[in-house]
PDB file of C-alpha atoms in Angstrom:
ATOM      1  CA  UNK A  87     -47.625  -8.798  11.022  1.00  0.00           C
ATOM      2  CA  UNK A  88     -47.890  -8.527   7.307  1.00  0.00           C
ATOM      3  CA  UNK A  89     -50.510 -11.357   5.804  1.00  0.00           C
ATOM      4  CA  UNK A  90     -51.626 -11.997   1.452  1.00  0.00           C
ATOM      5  CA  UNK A  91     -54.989 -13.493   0.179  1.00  0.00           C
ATOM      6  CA  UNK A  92     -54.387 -14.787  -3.150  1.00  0.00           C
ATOM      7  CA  UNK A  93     -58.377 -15.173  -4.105  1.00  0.00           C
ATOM      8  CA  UNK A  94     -58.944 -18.427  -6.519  1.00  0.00           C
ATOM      9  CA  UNK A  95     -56.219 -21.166  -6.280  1.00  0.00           C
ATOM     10  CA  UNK A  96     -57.137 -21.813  -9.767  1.00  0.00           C
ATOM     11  CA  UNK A  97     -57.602 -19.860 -12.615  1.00  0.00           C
ATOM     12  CA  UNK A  98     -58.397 -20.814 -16.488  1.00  0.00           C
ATOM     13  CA  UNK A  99     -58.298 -18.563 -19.336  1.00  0.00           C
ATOM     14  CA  UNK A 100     -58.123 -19.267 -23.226  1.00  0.00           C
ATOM     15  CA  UNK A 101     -55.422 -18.073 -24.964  1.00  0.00           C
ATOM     16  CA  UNK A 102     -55.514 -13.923 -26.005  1.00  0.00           C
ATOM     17  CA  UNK A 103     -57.919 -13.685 -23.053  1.00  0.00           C
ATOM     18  CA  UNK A 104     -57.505 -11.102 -20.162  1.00  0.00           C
ATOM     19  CA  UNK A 105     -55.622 -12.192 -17.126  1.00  0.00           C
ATOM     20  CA  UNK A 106     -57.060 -11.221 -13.686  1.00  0.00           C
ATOM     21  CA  UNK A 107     -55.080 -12.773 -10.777  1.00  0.00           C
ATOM     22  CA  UNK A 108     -56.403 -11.484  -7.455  1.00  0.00           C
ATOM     23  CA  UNK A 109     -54.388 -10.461  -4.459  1.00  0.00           C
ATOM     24  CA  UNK A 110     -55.140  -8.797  -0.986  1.00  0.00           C
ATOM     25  CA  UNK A 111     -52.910  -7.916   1.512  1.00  0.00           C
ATOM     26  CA  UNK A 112     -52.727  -7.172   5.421  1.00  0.00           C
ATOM     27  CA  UNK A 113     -50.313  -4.637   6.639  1.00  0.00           C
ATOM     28  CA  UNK A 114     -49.904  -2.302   9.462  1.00  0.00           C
ATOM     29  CA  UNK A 115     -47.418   0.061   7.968  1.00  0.00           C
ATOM     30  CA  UNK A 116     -46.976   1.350   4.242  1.00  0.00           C
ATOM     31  CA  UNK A 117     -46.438  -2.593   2.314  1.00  0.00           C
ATOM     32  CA  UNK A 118     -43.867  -3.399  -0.321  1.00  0.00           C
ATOM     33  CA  UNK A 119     -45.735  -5.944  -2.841  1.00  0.00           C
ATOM     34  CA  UNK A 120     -44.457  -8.203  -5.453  1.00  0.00           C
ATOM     35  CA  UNK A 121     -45.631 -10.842  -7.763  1.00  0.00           C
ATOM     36  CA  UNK A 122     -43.557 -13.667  -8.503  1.00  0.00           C
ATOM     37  CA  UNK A 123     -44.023 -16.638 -10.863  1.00  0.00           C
ATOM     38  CA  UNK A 124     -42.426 -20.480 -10.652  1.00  0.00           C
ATOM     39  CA  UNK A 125     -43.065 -22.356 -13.632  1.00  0.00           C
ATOM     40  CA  UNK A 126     -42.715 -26.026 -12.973  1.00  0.00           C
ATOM     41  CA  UNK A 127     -39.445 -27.247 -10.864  1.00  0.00           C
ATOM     42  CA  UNK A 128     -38.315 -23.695 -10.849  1.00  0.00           C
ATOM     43  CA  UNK A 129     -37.427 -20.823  -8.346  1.00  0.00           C
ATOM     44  CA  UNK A 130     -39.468 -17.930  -8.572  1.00  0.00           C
ATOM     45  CA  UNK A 131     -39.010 -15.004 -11.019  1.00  0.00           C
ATOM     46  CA  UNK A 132     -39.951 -11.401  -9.778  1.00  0.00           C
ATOM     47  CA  UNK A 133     -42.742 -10.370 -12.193  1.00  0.00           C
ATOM     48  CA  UNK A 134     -42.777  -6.699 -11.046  1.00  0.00           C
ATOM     49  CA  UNK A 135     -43.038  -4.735  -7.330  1.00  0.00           C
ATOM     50  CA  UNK A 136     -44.450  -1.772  -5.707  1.00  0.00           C
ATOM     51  CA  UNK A 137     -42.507   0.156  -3.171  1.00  0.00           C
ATOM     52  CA  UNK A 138     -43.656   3.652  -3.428  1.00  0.00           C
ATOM     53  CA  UNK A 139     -45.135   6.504  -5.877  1.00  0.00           C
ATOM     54  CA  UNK A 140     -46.678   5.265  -9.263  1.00  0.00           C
ATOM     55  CA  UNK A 141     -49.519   3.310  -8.367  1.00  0.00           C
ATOM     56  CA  UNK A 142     -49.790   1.387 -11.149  1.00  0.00           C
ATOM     57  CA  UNK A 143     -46.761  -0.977 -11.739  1.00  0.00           C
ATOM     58  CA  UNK A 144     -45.720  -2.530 -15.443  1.00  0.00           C
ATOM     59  CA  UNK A 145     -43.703  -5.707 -15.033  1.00  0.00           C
ATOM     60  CA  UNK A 146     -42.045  -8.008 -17.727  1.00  0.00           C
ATOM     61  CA  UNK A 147     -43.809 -10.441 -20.322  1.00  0.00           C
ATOM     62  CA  UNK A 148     -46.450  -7.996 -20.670  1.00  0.00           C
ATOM     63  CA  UNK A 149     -47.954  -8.201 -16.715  1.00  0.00           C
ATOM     64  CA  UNK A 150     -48.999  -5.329 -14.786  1.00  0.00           C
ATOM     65  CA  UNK A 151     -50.687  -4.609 -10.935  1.00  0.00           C
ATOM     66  CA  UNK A 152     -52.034  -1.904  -9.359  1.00  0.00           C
ATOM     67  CA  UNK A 153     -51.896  -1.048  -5.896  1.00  0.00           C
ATOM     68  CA  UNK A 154     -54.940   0.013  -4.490  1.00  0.00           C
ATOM     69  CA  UNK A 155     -54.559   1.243  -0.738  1.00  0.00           C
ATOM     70  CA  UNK A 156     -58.285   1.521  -0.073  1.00  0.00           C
ATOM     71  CA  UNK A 157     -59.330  -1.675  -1.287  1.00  0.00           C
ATOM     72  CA  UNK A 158     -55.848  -2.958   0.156  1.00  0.00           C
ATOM     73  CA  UNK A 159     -55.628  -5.111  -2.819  1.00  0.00           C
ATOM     74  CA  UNK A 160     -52.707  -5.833  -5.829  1.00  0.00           C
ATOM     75  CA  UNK A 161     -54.511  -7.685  -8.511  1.00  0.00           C
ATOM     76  CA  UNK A 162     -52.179  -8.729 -11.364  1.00  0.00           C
ATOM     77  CA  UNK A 163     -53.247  -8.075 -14.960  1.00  0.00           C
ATOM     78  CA  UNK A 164     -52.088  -9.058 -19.029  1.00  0.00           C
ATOM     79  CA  UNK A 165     -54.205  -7.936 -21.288  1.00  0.00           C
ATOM     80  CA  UNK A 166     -53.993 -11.291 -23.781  1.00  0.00           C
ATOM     81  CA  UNK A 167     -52.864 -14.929 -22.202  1.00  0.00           C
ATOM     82  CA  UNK A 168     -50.117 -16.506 -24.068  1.00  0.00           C
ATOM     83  CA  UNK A 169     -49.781 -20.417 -23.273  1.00  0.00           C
ATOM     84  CA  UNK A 170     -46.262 -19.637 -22.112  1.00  0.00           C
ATOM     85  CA  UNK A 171     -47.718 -17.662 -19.086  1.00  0.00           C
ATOM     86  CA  UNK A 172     -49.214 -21.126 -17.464  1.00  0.00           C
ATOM     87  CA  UNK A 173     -47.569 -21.447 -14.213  1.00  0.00           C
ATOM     88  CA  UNK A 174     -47.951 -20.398 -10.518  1.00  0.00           C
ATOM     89  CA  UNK A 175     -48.199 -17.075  -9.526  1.00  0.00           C
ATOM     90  CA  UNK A 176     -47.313 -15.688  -6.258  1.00  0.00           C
ATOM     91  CA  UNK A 177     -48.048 -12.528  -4.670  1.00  0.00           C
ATOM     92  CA  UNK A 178     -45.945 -11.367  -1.792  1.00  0.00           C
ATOM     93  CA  UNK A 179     -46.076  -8.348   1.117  1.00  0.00           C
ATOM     94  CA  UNK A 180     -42.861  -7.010   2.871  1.00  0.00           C
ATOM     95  CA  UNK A 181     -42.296  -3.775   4.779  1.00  0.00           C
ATOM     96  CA  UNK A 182     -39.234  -1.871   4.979  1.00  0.00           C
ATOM     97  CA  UNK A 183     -37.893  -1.001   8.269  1.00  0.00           C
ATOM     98  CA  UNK A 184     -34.714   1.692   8.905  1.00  0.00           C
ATOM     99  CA  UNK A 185     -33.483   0.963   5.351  1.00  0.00           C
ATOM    100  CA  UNK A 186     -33.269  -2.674   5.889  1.00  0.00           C
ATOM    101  CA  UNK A 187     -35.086  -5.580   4.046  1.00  0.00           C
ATOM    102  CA  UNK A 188     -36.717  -7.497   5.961  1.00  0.00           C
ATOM    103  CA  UNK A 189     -38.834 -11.175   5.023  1.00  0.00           C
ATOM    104  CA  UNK A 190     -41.328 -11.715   2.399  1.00  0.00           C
ATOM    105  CA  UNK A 191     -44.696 -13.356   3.240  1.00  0.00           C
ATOM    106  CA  UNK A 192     -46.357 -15.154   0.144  1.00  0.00           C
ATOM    107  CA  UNK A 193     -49.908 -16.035  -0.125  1.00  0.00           C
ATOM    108  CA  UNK A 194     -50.905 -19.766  -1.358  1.00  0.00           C
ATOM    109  CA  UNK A 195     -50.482 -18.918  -5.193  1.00  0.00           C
ATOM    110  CA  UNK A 196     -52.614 -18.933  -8.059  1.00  0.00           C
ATOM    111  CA  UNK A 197     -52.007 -21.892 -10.677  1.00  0.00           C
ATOM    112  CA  UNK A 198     -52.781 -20.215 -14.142  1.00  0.00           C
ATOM    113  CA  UNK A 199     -53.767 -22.784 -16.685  1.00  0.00           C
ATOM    114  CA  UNK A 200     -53.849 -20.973 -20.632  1.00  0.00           C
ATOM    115  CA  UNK A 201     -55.856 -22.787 -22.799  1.00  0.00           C
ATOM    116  CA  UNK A 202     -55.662 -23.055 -26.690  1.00  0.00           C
TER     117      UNK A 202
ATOM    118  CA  UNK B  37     -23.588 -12.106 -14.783  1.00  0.00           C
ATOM    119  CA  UNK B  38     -24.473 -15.136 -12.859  1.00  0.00           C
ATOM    120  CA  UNK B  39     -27.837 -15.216 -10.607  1.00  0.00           C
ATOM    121  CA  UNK B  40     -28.644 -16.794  -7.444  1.00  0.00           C
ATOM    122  CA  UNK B  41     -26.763 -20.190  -7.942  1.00  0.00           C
ATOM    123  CA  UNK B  42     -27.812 -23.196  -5.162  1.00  0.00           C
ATOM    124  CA  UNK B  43     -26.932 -26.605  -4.832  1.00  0.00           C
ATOM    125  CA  UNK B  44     -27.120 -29.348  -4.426  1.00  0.00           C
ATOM    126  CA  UNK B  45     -30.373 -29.280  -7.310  1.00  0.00           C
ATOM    127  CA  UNK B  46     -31.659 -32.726  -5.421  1.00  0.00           C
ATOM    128  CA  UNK B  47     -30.999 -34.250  -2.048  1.00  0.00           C
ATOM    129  CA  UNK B  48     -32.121 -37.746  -0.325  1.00  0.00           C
ATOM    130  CA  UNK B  49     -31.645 -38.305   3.232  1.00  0.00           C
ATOM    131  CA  UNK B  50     -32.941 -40.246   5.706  1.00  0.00           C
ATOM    132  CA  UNK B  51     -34.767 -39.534   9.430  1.00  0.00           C
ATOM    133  CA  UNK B  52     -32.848 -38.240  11.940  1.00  0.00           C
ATOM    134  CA  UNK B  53     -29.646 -37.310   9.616  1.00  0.00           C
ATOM    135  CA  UNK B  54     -28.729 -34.015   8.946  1.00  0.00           C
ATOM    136  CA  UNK B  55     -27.944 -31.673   5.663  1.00  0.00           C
ATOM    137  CA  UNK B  56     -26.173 -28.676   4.370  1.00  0.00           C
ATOM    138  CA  UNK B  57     -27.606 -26.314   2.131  1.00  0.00           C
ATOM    139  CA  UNK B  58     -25.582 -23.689  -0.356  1.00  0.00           C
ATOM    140  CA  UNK B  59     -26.378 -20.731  -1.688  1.00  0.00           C
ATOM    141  CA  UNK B  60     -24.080 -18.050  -3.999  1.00  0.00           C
ATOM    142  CA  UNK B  61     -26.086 -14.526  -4.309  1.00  0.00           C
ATOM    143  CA  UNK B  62     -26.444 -13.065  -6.954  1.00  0.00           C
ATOM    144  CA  UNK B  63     -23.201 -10.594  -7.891  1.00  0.00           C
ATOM    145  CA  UNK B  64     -23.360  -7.248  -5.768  1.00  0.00           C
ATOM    146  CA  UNK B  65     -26.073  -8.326  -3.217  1.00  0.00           C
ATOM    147  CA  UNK B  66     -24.844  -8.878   0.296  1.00  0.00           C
ATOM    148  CA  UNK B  67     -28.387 -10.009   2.196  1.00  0.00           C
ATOM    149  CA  UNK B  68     -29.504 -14.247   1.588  1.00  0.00           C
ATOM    150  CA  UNK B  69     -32.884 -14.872   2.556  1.00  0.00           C
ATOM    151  CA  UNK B  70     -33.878 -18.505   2.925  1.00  0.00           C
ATOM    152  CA  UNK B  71     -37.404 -19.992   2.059  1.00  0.00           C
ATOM    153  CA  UNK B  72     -39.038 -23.424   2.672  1.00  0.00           C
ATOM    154  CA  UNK B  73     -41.803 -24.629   0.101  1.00  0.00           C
ATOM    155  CA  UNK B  74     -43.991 -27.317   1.000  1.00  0.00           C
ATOM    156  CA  UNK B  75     -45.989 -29.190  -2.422  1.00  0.00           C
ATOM    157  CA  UNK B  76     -48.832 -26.928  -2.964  1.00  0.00           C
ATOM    158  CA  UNK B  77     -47.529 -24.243  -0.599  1.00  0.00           C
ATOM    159  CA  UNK B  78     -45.862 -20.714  -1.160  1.00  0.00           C
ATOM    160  CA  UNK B  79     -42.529 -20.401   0.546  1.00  0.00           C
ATOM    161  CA  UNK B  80     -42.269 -19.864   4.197  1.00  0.00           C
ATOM    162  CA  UNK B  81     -39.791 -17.627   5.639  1.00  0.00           C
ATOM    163  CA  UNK B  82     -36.988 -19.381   7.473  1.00  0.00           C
ATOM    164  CA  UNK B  83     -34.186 -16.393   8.332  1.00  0.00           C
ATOM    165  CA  UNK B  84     -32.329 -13.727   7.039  1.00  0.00           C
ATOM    166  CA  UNK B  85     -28.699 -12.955   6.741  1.00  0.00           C
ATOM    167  CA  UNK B  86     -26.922  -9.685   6.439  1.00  0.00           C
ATOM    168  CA  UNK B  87     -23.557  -9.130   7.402  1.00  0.00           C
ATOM    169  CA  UNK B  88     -22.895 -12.877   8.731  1.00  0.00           C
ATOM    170  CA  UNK B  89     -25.715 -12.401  11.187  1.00  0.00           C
ATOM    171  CA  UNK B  90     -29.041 -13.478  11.517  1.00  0.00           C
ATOM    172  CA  UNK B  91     -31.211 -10.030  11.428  1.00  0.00           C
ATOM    173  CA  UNK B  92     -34.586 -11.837  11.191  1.00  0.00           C
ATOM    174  CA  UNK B  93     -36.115 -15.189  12.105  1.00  0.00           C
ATOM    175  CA  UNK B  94     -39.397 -16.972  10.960  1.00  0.00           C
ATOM    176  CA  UNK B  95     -41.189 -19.387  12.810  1.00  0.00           C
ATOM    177  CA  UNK B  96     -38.633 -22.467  12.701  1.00  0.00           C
ATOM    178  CA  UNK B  97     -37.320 -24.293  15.338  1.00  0.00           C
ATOM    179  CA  UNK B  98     -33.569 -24.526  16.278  1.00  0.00           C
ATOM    180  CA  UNK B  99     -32.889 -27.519  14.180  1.00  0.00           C
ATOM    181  CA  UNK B 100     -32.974 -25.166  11.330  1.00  0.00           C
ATOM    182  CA  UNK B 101     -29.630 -22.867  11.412  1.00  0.00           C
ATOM    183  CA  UNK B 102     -27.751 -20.941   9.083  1.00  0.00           C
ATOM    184  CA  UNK B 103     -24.457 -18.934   8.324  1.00  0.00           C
ATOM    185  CA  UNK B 104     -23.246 -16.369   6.267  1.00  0.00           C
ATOM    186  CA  UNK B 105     -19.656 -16.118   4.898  1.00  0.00           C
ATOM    187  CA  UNK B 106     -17.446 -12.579   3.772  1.00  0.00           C
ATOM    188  CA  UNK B 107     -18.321 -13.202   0.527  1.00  0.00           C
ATOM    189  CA  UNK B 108     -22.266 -12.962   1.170  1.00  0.00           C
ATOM    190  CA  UNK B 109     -22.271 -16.923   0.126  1.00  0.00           C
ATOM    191  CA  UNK B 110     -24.478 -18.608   2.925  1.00  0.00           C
ATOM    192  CA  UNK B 111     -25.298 -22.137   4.255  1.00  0.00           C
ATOM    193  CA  UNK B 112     -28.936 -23.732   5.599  1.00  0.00           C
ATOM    194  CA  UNK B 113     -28.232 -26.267   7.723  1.00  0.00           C
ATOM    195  CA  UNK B 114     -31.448 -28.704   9.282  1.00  0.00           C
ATOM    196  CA  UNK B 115     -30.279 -31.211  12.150  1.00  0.00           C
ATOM    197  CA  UNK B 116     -32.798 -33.897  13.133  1.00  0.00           C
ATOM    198  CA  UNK B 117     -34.741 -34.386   9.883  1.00  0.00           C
ATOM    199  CA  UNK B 118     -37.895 -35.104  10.048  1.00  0.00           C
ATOM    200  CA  UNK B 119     -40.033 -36.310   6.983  1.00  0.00           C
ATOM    201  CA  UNK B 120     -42.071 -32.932   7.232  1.00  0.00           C
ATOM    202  CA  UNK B 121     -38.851 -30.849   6.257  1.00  0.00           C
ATOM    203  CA  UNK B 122     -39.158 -32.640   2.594  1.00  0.00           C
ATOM    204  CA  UNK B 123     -39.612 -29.618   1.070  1.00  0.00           C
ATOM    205  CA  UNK B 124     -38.226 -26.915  -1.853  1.00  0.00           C
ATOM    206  CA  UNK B 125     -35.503 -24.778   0.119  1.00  0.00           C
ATOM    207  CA  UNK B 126     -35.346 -21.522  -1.669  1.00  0.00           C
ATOM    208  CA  UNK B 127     -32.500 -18.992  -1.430  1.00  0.00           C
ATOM    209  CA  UNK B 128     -33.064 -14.936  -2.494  1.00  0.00           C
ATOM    210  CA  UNK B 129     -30.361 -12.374  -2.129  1.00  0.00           C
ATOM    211  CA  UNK B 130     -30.990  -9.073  -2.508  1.00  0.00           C
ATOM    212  CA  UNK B 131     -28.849  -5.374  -2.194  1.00  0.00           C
ATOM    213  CA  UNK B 132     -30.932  -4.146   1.654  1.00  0.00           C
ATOM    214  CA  UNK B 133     -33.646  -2.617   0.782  1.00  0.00           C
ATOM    215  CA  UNK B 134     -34.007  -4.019  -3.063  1.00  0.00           C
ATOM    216  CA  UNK B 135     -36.085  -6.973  -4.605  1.00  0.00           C
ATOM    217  CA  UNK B 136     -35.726 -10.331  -3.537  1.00  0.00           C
ATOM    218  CA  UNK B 137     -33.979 -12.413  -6.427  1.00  0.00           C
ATOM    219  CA  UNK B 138     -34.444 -16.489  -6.199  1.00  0.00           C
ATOM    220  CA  UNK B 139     -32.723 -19.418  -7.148  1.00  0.00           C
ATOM    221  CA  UNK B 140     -33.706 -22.276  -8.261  1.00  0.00           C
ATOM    222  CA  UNK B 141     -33.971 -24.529  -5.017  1.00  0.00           C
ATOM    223  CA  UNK B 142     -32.940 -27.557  -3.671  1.00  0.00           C
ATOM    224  CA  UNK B 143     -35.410 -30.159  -3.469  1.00  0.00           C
ATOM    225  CA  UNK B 144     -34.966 -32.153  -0.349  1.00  0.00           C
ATOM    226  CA  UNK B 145     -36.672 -35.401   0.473  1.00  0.00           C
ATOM    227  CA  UNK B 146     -36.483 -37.043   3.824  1.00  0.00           C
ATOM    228  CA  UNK B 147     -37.128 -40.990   3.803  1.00  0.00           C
TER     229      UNK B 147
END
C-alpha cells in the first residue's frame, strides 16, 4: 500500500518569498507522484507529476518538485510567492500496474497562506 | 474542449434517503475515478471505472456504488445516507495510464 506525509498543515510566506511545501511518500514499487492544488470551493488542478526519467519536474504557474528516491520525498518549490498561489496543496502517490491506472492516495494537504 | 463537468454543484438530503451523482470526463479519457473529501481532509478513494466495470475499490462500504456508461460518463450512487457522507464528491477521468484530471465536485450535505 502506497501512503503521503504532507509535513506542516500550514505554511506562511510573504509575498516574492520562496515556497517550500514538503511531501514524503511510502511505496513498495517505483511511485507515480503529483501535486495538486484546490483553491477555495474548487476541484483540484494537477500542478505537475512524476512518472519516470527527469528527476526534477517543472509544473505550471511557476511550481516545480523533485523526486528524491533516497530521501523518498517530493517537496514542491516556486522560487517567489505570488498572493494568487494561496490555497491548498495536495500531494498524491499512485503506482502503475500492467499499463493500467490505478487510485490516487493524497496526504492531508498543506494550506498556503501568501502574505503582502 | 470541455473538462471534467459534474453535477449537481450542491445537494441537500436528508438521513436515510439516497442520491445520484454525475460525472462527464473530460473529452478522450475513458477511466472516472471517484473521490470523497471530508472538511479539512484530502480526498479518499472511493472506486474506479474503466470499461463499465469497477477495476478498483477503496475502503467504502456497499452503500456506495457506481456505474459507468459507453460513453465513459459515470454515476456515484450512496443508499442509506448517513450524516458522515456530507462530504465533497470528486470525479477525475483520465486516458489509463495518464494524469488524473478533476472536476469541480458536488458538495453533498446530509441533514
Amino acid at each position: 500500500a502506497q501512503s503521503v506525509t504532507q509535513l506542516g498543515s500550514h505554511v506562511s510566506v510573504s509575498e516574492g518569498a520562496l515556497v517550500l511545501l514538503r511531501c514524503n511518500y511510502s511505496s513498495s514499487v517505483p511511485p507515480y507522484l503529483f501535486w495538486y492544488v484546490q483553491y477555495p470551493n474548487q476541484g483540484l488542478q494537477l500542478l505537475l507529476k512524476y512518472t519516470t526519467g527527469a528527476t526534477l519536474v517543472k509544473g505550471i504557474n511557476g511550481f516545480e518538485a523533485e523526486f528524491k528516491k533516497s530521501e523518498t520525498s517530493f517537496h514542491l518549490t516556486k522560487p517567489s510567492a505570488h498572493m494568487s498561489d494561496a490555497a491548498e496543496y495536495f500531494c498524491a502517490v499512485s503506482v502503475d500496474s500492467g499499463g493500467s491506472n490505478y487510485k490516487l492516495t493524497f496526504g492531508k494537504g498543506t494550506l498556503l497562506t501568501v502574505n503582502p | 474542449d470541455a473538462g471534467v463537468t459534474q453535477s449537481p454543484t450542491h445537494l441537500i438530503k436528508t438521513r436515510g434517503q439516497q442520491v445520484t451523482l454525475r460525472c462527464s470526463p473530460k473529452s478522450g479519457h475513458d477511466t472516472v475515478s471517484w473521490y470523497q473529501q471530508a472538511l479539512g481532509q484530502g480526498p479518499q478513494f472511493i472506486f474506479q471505472y474503466y470499461e463499465e466495470e469497477e477495476r478498483q475499490r477503496g475502503n467504502f462500504p456497499d452503500r456506495f456504488s457506481g456505474h459507468q456508461f459507453p460513453n465513459y460518463s459515470s454515476e456515484l450512487n450512496v443508499n442509506a445516507l448517513l450524516l458522515g457522507d456530507s462530504a465533497l464528491y470528486l470525479c477525475a477521468s483520465s486516458l489509463r495510464s495518464g494524469a488524473q484530471y478533476f472536476g469541480a465536485g458536488t458538495r453533498l450535505s446530509v441533514l
